[in-house]
């Protein structure tokens, strides 16, 4: 399957939900559900958004790591989805931590000092 086809299918909620369930990774599913809840998204919506954010914002190094994982893996679709979700979860978790550090949930990360509420 071509990468473009994989990305297009993951951009559709039904296909994204099916792909996530087919992975059988309960830890990853739990993480996606929890992060999705923080953003008022279903797991399928979170997957769709995560793949779009990766496609738009991932660095060249992250794309190279994705392509390496696809080449070395037995299942290109699974490797793509897992790499993109791990990337999105790490970024979203960092944003949540930064928002908690501020205390205002704005993500500024300065602990509230000098923050205009």
Tab-separated table of C-alpha atoms in Angstrom:
chain	number	residue	atom	x	y	z
A	1	UNK	CA	0.000	0.000	0.000
A	2	UNK	CA	1.338	3.455	-0.886
A	3	UNK	CA	1.980	5.954	1.902
A	4	UNK	CA	-0.417	8.439	0.335
A	5	UNK	CA	-3.169	5.830	0.391
A	6	UNK	CA	-2.459	5.034	4.040
A	7	UNK	CA	-2.594	8.717	4.996
A	8	UNK	CA	-5.813	9.267	3.044
A	9	UNK	CA	-7.505	6.307	4.752
A	10	UNK	CA	-6.321	7.402	8.220
A	11	UNK	CA	-7.923	10.776	7.534
A	12	UNK	CA	-11.343	9.107	7.546
A	13	UNK	CA	-12.789	8.439	10.996
A	14	UNK	CA	-14.173	4.977	10.246
A	15	UNK	CA	-10.899	3.772	8.721
A	16	UNK	CA	-8.875	5.362	11.523
A	17	UNK	CA	-10.976	3.639	14.188
A	18	UNK	CA	-10.686	0.313	12.396
A	19	UNK	CA	-6.903	0.660	12.043
A	20	UNK	CA	-6.482	1.577	15.710
A	21	UNK	CA	-8.579	-1.388	16.834
A	22	UNK	CA	-6.747	-3.760	14.478
A	23	UNK	CA	-3.406	-2.857	16.037
A	24	UNK	CA	-4.413	-4.673	19.222
A	25	UNK	CA	-2.155	-2.415	21.314
A	26	UNK	CA	-4.235	-1.776	24.428
A	27	UNK	CA	-1.678	0.629	25.923
A	28	UNK	CA	-1.671	2.763	22.789
A	29	UNK	CA	-5.467	2.619	22.575
A	30	UNK	CA	-5.749	3.763	26.203
A	31	UNK	CA	-3.329	6.634	25.596
A	32	UNK	CA	-5.245	7.717	22.487
A	33	UNK	CA	-8.567	7.563	24.354
A	34	UNK	CA	-7.211	9.623	27.260
A	35	UNK	CA	-5.625	12.283	25.052
A	36	UNK	CA	-8.691	12.384	22.840
A	37	UNK	CA	-10.883	13.009	25.885
A	38	UNK	CA	-8.693	15.981	26.863
A	39	UNK	CA	-9.382	17.451	23.429
A	40	UNK	CA	-13.066	16.433	23.277
A	41	UNK	CA	-12.350	13.928	20.499
A	42	UNK	CA	-13.255	10.309	19.976
A	43	UNK	CA	-10.294	7.976	19.454
A	44	UNK	CA	-11.003	7.987	15.710
A	45	UNK	CA	-11.054	11.788	15.619
A	46	UNK	CA	-7.798	11.897	17.551
A	47	UNK	CA	-6.178	9.476	15.091
A	48	UNK	CA	-7.335	11.573	12.135
A	49	UNK	CA	-5.990	14.747	13.727
A	50	UNK	CA	-2.733	13.105	14.755
A	51	UNK	CA	-2.003	11.930	11.226
A	52	UNK	CA	-2.834	15.358	9.794
A	53	UNK	CA	-0.613	17.113	12.360
A	54	UNK	CA	2.255	14.726	11.618
A	55	UNK	CA	1.899	15.296	7.878
A	56	UNK	CA	1.904	19.075	8.381
A	57	UNK	CA	4.358	19.539	11.249
A	58	UNK	CA	6.799	16.634	11.489
A	59	UNK	CA	10.445	17.432	10.892
A	60	UNK	CA	12.553	15.849	8.167
A	61	UNK	CA	14.135	13.630	10.814
A	62	UNK	CA	10.719	12.429	11.972
A	63	UNK	CA	9.718	11.646	8.392
A	64	UNK	CA	12.972	9.753	7.893
A	65	UNK	CA	12.290	7.737	11.066
A	66	UNK	CA	8.796	6.982	9.754
A	67	UNK	CA	10.116	5.829	6.383
A	68	UNK	CA	12.727	3.658	8.106
A	69	UNK	CA	10.043	2.069	10.296
A	70	UNK	CA	7.895	1.415	7.206
A	71	UNK	CA	10.814	-0.183	5.340
A	72	UNK	CA	11.806	-2.416	8.242
A	73	UNK	CA	8.333	-3.422	9.374
A	74	UNK	CA	6.142	-6.219	8.120
A	75	UNK	CA	3.046	-3.999	8.039
A	76	UNK	CA	3.579	-0.505	6.549
A	77	UNK	CA	0.147	0.745	7.623
A	78	UNK	CA	0.694	-0.312	11.229
A	79	UNK	CA	4.195	1.190	11.287
A	80	UNK	CA	2.871	4.475	9.879
A	81	UNK	CA	-0.013	4.694	12.323
A	82	UNK	CA	2.068	3.769	15.347
A	83	UNK	CA	4.857	6.242	14.522
A	84	UNK	CA	2.402	9.082	13.880
A	85	UNK	CA	0.390	8.394	17.038
A	86	UNK	CA	3.490	8.171	19.239
A	87	UNK	CA	4.684	11.476	17.800
A	88	UNK	CA	1.318	13.192	18.365
A	89	UNK	CA	0.885	11.763	21.866
A	90	UNK	CA	4.349	12.974	22.895
A	91	UNK	CA	3.689	16.483	21.572
A	92	UNK	CA	0.226	16.682	23.107
A	93	UNK	CA	1.477	15.407	26.468
A	94	UNK	CA	4.204	18.077	26.467
A	95	UNK	CA	1.580	20.759	25.770
A	96	UNK	CA	-0.598	19.456	28.604
A	97	UNK	CA	2.383	19.527	30.989
A	98	UNK	CA	3.263	23.059	29.904
A	99	UNK	CA	-0.328	24.177	30.495
A	100	UNK	CA	-0.311	22.606	33.965
A	101	UNK	CA	2.980	24.337	34.806
A	102	UNK	CA	1.398	27.679	34.028
A	103	UNK	CA	-1.739	26.988	35.984
A	104	UNK	CA	-3.831	28.802	33.401
A	105	UNK	CA	-3.925	26.046	30.816
A	106	UNK	CA	-2.543	28.383	28.157
A	107	UNK	CA	0.591	26.371	27.459
A	108	UNK	CA	2.978	29.261	28.148
A	109	UNK	CA	4.903	27.163	30.700
A	110	UNK	CA	6.067	30.075	32.838
A	111	UNK	CA	4.288	29.051	36.004
A	112	UNK	CA	1.913	31.982	35.931
A	113	UNK	CA	4.572	34.645	36.699
A	114	UNK	CA	3.660	37.792	34.821
A	115	UNK	CA	0.781	36.052	33.095
A	116	UNK	CA	-2.055	38.252	31.895
A	117	UNK	CA	-5.113	36.209	32.802
